[in-house]
Short mmCIF file of C-alpha atoms and ligand atoms in Angstrom, two decimals:
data_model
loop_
_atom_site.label_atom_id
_atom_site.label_comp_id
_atom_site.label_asym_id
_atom_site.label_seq_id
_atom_site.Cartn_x
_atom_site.Cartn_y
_atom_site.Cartn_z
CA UNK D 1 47.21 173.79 -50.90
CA UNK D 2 44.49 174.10 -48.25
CA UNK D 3 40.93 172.47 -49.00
CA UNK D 4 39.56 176.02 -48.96
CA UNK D 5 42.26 177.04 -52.47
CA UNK D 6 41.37 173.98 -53.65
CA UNK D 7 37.75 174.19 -53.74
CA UNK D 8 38.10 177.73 -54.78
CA UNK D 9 39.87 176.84 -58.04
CA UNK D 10 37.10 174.29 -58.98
CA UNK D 11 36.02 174.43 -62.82
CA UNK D 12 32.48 174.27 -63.11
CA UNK D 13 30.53 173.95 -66.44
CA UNK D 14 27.27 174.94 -66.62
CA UNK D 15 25.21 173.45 -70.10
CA UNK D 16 22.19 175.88 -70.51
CA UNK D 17 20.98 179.11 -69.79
CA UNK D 18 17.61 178.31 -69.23
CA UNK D 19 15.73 178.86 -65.47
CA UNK D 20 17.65 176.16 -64.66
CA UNK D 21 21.46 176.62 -65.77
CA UNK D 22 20.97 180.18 -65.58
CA UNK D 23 20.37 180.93 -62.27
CA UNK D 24 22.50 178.40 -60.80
CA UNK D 25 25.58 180.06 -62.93
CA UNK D 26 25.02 183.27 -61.32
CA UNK D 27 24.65 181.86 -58.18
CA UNK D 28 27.99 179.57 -58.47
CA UNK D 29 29.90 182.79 -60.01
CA UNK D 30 29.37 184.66 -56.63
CA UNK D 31 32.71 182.43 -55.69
CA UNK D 32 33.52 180.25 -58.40
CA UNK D 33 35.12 180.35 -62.23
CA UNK D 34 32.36 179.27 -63.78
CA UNK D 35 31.83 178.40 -68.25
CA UNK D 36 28.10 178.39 -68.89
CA UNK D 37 27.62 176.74 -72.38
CA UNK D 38 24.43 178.06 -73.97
CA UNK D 39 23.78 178.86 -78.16
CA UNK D 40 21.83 182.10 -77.63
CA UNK D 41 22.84 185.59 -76.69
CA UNK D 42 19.92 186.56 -75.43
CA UNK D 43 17.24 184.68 -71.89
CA UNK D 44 15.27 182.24 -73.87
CA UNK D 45 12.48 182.55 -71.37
CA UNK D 46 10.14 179.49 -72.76
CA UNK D 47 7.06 180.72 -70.61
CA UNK D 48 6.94 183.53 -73.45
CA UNK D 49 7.20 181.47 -76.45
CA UNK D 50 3.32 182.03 -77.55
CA UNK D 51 3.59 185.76 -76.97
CA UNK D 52 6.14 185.22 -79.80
CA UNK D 53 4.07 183.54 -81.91
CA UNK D 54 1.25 186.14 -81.81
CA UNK D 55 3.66 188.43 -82.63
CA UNK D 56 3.85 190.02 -79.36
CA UNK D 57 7.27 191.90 -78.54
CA UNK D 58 10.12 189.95 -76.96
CA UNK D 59 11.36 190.94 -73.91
CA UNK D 60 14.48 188.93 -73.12
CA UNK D 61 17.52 189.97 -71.29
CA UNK D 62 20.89 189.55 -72.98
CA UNK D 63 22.88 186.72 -71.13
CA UNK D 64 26.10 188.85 -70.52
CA UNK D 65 23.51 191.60 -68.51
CA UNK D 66 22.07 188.32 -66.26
CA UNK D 67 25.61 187.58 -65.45
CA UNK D 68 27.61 191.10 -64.85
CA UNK D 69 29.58 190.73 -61.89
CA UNK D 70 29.74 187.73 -61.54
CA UNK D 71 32.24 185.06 -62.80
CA UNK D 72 31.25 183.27 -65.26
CA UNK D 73 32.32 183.10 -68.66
CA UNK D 74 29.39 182.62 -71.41
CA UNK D 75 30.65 180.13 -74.16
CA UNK D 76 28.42 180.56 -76.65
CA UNK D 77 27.98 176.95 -78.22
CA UNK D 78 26.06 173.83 -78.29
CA UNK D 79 27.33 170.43 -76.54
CA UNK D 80 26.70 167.57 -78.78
CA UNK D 81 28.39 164.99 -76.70
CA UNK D 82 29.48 164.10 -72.68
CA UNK D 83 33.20 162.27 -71.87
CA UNK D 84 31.77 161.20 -68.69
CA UNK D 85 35.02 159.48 -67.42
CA UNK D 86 37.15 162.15 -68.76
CA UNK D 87 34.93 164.94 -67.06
CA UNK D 88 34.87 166.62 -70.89
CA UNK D 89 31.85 168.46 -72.90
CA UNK D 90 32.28 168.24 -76.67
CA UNK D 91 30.91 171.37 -78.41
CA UNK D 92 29.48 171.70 -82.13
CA UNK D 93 32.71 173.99 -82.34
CA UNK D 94 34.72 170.60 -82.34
CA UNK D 95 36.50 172.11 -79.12
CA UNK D 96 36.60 170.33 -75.65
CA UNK D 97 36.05 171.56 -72.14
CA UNK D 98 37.14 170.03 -69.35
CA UNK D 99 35.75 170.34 -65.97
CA UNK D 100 35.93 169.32 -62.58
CA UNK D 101 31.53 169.69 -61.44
CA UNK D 102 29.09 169.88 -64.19
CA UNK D 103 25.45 171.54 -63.90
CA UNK D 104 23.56 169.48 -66.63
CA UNK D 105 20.33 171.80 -67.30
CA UNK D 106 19.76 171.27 -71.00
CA UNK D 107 15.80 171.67 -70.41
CA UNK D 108 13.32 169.96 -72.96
CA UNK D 109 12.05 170.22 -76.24
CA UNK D 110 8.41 169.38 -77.38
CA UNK D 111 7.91 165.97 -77.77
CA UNK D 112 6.33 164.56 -81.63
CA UNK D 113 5.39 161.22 -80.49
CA UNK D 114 6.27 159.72 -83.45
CA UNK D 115 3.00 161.06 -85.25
CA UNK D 116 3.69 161.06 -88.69
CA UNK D 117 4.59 164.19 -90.31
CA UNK D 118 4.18 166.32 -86.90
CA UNK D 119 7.89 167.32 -86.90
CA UNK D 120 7.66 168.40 -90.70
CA UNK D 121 4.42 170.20 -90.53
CA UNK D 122 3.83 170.60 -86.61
CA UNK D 123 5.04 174.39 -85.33
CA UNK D 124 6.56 174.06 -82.00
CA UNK D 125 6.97 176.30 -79.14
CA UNK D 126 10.91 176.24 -79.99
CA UNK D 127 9.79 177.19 -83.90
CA UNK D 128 6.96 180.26 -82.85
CA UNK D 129 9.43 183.21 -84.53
CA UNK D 130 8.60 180.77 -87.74
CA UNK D 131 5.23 180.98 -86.86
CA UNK D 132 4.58 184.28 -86.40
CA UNK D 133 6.30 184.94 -90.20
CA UNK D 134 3.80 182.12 -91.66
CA UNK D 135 0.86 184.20 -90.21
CA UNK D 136 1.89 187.62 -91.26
CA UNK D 137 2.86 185.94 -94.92
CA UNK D 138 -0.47 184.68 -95.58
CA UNK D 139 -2.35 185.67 -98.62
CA UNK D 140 -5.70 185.37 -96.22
CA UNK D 141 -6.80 184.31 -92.57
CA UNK D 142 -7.21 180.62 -92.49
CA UNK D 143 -7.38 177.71 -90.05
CA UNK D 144 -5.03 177.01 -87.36
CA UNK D 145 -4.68 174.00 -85.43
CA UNK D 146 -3.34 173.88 -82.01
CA UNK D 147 -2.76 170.48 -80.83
CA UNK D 148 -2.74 169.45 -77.13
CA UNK D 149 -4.95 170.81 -74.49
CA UNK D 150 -2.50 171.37 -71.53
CA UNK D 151 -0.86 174.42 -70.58
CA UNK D 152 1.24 175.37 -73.97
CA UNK D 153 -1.66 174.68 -76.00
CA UNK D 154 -4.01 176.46 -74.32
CA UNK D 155 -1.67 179.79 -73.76
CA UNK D 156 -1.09 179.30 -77.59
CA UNK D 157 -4.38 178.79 -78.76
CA UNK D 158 -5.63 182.11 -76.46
CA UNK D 159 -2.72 184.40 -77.76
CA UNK D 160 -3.06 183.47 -81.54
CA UNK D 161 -6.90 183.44 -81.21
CA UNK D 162 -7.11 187.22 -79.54
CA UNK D 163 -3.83 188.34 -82.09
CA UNK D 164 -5.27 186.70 -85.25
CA UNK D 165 -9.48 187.21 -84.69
CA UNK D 166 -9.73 186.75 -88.36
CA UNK D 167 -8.39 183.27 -88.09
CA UNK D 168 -10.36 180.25 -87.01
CA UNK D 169 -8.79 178.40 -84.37
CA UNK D 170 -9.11 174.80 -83.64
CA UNK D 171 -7.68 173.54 -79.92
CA UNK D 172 -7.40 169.72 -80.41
CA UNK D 173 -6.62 166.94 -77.62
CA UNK D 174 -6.71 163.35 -77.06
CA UNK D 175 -8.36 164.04 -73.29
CA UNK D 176 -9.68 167.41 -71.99
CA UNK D 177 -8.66 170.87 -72.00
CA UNK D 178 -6.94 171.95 -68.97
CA UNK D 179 -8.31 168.54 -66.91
CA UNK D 180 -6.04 168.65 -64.54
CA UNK D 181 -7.67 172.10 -62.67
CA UNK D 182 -10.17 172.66 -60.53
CA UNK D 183 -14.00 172.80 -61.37
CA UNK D 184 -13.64 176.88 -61.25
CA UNK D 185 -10.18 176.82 -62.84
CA UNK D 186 -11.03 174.65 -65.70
CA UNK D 187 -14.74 176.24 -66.03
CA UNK D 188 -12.89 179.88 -66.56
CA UNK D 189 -10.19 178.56 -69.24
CA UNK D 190 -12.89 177.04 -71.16
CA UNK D 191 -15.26 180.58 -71.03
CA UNK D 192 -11.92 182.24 -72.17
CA UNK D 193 -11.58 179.93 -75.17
CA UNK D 194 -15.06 180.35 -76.27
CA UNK D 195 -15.42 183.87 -75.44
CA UNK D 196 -12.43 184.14 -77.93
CA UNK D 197 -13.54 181.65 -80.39
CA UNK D 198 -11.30 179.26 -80.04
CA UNK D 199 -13.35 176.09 -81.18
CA UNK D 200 -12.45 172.58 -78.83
CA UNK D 201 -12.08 169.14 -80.13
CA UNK D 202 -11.84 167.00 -77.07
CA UNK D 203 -10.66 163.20 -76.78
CA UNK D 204 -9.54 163.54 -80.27
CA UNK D 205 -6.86 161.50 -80.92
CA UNK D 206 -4.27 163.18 -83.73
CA UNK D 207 -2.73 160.19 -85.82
CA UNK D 208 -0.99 162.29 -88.28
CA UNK D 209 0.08 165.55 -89.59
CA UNK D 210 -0.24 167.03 -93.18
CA UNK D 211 0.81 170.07 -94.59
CA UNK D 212 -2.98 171.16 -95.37
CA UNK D 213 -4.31 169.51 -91.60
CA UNK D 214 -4.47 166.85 -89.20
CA UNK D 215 -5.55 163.12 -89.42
CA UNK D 216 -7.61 162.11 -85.69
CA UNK D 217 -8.96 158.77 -85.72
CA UNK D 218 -12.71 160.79 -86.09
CA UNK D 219 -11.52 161.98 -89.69
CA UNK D 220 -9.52 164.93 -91.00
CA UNK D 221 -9.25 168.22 -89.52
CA UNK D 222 -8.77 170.73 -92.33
CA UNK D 223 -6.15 173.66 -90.80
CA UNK D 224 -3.66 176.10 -93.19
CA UNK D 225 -1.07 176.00 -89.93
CA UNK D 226 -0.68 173.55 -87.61
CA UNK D 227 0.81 174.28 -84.14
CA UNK D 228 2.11 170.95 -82.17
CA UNK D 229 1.77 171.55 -78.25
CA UNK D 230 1.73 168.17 -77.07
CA UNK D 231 3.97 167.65 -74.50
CA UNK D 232 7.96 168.30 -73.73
CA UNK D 233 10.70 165.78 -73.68
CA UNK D 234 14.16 165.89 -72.33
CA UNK D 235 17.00 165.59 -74.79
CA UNK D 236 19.31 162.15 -75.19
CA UNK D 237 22.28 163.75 -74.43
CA UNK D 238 22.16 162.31 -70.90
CA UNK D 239 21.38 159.25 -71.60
CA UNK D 240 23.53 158.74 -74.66
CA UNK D 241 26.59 159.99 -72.27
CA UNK D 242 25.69 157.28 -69.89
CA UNK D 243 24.33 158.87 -67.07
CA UNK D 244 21.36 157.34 -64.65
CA UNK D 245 18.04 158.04 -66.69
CA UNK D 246 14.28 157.06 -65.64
CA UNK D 247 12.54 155.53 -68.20
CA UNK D 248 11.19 159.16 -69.90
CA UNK D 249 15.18 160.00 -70.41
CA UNK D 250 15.48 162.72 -67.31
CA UNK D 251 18.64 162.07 -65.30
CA UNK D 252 18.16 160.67 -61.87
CA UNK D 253 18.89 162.68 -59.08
CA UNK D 254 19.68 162.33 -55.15
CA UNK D 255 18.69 164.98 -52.72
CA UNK D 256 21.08 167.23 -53.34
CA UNK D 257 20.23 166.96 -57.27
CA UNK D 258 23.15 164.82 -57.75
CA UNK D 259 23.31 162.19 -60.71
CA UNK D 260 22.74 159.13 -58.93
CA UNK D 261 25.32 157.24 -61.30
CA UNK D 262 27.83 160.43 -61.63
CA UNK D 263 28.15 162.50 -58.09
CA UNK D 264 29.99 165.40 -59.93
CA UNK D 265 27.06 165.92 -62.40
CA UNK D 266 23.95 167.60 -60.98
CA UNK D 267 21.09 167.63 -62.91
CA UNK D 268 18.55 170.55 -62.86
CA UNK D 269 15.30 171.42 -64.77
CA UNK D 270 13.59 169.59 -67.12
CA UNK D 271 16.48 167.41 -67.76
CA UNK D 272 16.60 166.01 -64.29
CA UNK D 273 13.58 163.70 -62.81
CA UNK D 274 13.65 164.82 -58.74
CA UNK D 275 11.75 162.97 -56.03
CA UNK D 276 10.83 165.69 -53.40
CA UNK D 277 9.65 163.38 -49.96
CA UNK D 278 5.70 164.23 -49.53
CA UNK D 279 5.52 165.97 -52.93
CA UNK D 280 6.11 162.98 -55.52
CA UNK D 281 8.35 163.41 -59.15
CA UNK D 282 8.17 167.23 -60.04
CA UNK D 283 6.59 168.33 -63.30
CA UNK D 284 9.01 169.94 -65.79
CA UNK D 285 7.94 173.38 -65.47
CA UNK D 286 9.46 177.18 -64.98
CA UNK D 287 8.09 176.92 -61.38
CA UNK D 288 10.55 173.74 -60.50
CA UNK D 289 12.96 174.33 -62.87
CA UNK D 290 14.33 177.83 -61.19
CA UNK D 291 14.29 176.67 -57.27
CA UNK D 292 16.53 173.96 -58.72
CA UNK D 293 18.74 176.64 -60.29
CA UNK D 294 18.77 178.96 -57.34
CA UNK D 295 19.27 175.75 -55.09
CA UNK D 296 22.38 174.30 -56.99
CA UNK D 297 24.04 177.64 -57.12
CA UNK D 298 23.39 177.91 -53.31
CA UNK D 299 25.23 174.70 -52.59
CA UNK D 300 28.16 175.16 -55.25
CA UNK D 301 29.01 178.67 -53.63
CA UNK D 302 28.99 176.59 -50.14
CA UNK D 303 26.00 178.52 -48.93
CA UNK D 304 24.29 175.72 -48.06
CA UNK D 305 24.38 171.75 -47.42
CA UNK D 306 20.96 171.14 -46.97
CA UNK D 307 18.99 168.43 -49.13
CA UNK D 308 16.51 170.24 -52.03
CA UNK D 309 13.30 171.18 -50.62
CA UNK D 310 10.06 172.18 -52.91
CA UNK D 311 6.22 172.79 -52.55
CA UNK D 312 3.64 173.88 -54.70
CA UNK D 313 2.11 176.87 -54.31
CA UNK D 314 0.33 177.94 -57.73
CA UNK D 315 -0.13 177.19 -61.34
CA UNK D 316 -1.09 180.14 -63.44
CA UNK D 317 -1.76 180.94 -67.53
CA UNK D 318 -1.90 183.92 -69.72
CA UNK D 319 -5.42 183.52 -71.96
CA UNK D 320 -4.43 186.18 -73.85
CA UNK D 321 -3.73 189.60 -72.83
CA UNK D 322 -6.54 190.58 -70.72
CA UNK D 323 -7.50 187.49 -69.00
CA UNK D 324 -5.61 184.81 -67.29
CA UNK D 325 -6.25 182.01 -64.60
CA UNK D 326 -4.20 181.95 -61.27
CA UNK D 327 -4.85 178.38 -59.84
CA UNK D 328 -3.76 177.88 -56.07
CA UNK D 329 -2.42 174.29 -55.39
CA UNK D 330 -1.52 172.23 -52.82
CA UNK D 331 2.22 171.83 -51.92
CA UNK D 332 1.91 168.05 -53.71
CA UNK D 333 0.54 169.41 -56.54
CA UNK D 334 -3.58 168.72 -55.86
CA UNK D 335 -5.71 171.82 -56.55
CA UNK D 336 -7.26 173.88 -54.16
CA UNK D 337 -10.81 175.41 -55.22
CA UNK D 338 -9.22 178.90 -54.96
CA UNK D 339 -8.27 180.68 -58.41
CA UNK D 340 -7.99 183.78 -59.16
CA UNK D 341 -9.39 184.81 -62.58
CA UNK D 342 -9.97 187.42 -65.23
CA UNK D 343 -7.91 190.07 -65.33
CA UNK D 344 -6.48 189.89 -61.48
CA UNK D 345 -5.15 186.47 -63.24
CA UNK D 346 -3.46 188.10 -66.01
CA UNK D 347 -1.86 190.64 -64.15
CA UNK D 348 -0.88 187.91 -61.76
CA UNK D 349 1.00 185.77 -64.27
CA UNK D 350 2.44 189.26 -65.39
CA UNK D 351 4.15 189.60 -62.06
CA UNK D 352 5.06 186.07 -62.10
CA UNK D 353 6.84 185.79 -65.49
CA UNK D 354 8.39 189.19 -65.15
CA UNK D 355 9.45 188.35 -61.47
CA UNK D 356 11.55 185.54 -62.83
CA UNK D 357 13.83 187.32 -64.67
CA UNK D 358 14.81 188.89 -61.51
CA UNK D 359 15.20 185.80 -59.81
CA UNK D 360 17.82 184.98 -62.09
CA UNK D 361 20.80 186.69 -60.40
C1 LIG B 1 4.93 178.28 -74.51
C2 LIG B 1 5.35 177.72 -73.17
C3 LIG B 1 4.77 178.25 -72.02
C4 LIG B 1 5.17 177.76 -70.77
N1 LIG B 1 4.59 178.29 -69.65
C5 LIG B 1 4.98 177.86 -68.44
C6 LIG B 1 4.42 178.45 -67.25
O1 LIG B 1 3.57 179.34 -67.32
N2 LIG B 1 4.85 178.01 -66.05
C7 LIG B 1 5.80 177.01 -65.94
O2 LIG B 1 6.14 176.65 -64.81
N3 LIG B 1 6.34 176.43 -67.03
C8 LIG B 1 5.96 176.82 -68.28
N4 LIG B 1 6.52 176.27 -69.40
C9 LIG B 1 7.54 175.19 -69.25
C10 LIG B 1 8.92 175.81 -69.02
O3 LIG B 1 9.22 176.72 -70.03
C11 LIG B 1 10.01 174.73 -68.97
O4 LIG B 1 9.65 173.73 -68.07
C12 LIG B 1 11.31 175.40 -68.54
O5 LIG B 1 11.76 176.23 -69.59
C13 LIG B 1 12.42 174.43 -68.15
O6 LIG B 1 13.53 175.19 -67.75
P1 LIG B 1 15.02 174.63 -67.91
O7 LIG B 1 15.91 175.66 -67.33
O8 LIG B 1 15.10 173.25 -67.40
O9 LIG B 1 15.27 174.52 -69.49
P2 LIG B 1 15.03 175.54 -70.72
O10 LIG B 1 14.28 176.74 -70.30
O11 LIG B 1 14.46 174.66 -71.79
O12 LIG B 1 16.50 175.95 -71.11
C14 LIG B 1 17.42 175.02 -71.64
C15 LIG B 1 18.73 175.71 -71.99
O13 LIG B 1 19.61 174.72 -72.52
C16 LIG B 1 20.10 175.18 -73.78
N5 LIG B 1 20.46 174.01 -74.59
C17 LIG B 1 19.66 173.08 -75.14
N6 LIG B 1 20.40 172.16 -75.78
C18 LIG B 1 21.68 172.52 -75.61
C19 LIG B 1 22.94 171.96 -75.99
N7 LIG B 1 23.01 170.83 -76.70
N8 LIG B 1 24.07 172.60 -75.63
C20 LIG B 1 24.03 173.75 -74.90
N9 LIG B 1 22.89 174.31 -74.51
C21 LIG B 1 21.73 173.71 -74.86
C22 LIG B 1 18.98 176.02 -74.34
O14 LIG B 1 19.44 176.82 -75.40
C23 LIG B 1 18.62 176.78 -73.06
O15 LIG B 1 19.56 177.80 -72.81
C24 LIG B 1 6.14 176.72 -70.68
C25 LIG B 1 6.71 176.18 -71.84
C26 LIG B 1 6.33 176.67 -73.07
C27 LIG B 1 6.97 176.08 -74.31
#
């Protein structure tokens, strides 16, 4: 057998079909018999999640149409465990897959802290179909409570507060809302939120959750619905399977988005922490997550050999439907003064977000 069959008949696995394991499955399947494990039918598309929750309609490619043409075979199930040594995935079906090169790109889930009773009475991103139900199945418009004043938060507070205008809502965080962007940038969000009445609580630390509000070390904070934004974690399968982990959980990586303890796992998305040279440890986001994608299915199909490369270029948010913020950055992540906002920002994150779908294949 020459080393050109015997690359060729390579089984790859491919855990995910987020930005992430998606787009590196299509890419891989150009040459290679690929699995991709994944429990939905349809493109979860996260960067939509508080559309859903407003009650906006979905728009989410089915899987099988991402991948016509291309060989890979979508399993649908849910990997609860890693044979590292034995190169196996264990699946909530009880079955095993074996494989020779695994893409690990399990993404994140939002992260409870520990705060008491946030799981049970927090809504998630992951949970915003739930949501949405709760809303409509009130007896009257209430309070809700957004908690955490970074990007989710303030895309869900904007959505529900334009969606729901007969609901009061509350955007709560331990530091500022949207402190991270420029003067401009953060100056715009903030006219959005009170032009829509969204009402800020700033360095308000949340101490617990209850199912009729939220405890913050200033005193309670009445709210009928409580939606937990706080931040994203990656899950323990990684690090439960053995593999390299940084101290947050996400998989170490070399250059070439390798596991640094396990050569024949990569490690893309959120799941994996990646040191770009000049850039520092990327941010779990949409905007990382699919270059990784698109890279590892480059160098699995043997279309290239070069290390991964990544800049900045722009952070952008949806407030609602009309408005939005497009926020140039530096290629390390710094912000420019530059943003583009009002409704040239919506549209822009429009083009974005809908762009990415096609980036998939
Ligand atoms: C409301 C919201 C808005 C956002 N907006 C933006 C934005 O504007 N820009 C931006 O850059 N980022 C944004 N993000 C962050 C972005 O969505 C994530 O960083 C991104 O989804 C990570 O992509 P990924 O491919 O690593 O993982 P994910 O998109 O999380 O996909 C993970 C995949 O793994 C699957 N999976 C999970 N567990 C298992 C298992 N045990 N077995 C098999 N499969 C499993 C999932 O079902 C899914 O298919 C937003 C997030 C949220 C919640």
């Amino acid at each position: 057998m020459t080393a050109q069959q015997h690359t060729e008949q390579r089984h790859i696995v491919v855990l995910g079909a987020g930005y992430a394991g998606l787009s590196a499955a299509t890419g891989i399947g150009r040459r290679h018999r690929v699995t991709l494990i994944a429990p939905e039918t349809h493109f979860l598309h996260r960067v939509r999640q508080h559309e859903t929750a407003a009650g906006r309609p979905g728009r989410r490619p089915a899987i099988d149409h991402v991948l016509r043409g291309r060989r890979v075979t979508h399993h649908q199930a849910r990997a609860t465990a890693l044979d590292l040594n034995a190169r196996k995935v264990v699946l909530d079906s009880g079955e095993v897959v074996a494989y020779d090169t695994l893409v690990y790109a399990l993404g994140s889930r939002t992260a409870f802290h520990g705060v008491p009773g946030a799981a049970e009475h927090g809504y998630p991103a992951e949970r915003a179909a739930e949501l949405r139900q709760r809303i409509a199945g009130a007896a009257a418009p209430g309070t809700i409570a957004v908690v955490g004043g970074g990007a989710t938060g303030i895309e869900m507070a904007a959505e529900l507060a334009e969606a729901h205008p007969a609901w009061q809502v509350e955007l709560v965080t331990a530091g500022r809302v949207g402190g991270w962007f420029s003067d401009r940038g953060r100056a715009h969000v903030l006219a959005a939120l009170d032009r829509l009445g969204v009402h800020l609580r700033e360095h308000t630390d949340v101490t617990g959750v209850e199912p009729d509000g939220l405890l913050t070390a200033d005193g309670r904070v009445p709210a009928d619905l409580v939606v937990w934004a706080a931040s994203m974690e990656p899950y323990p399968l990684a690090a439960e399977a053995g593999l390299a982990v940084d101290p947050d959980g996400r998989a170490l990586v070399d250059d070439r988005l390798r596991s640094t303890s396990h050569p024949e796992v990569h490690v893309i998305g959120d799941a994996a922490a990646v040191d770009v040279p000049g850039v520092g440890r990327l941010r779990m986001a949409c905007a990382t997550a699919l270059p990784m994608g698109r890279y590892t299915g480059r160098l699995l199909s043997g279309r290239t050999a070069e290390p991964f490369a990544y800049r900045y270029v722009a952070q952008c948010l949806s407030l609602g439907r009309k408005d939005g913020l497009l926020q140039l950055i530096h290629g390390d992540d710094s912000m420019r003064t530059a943003a583009l906002t009002g409704f040239g920002g919506r549209l822009a994150k429009a083009a974005i977000v809908n762009g990415v779908v096609m980036s998939l294949r």
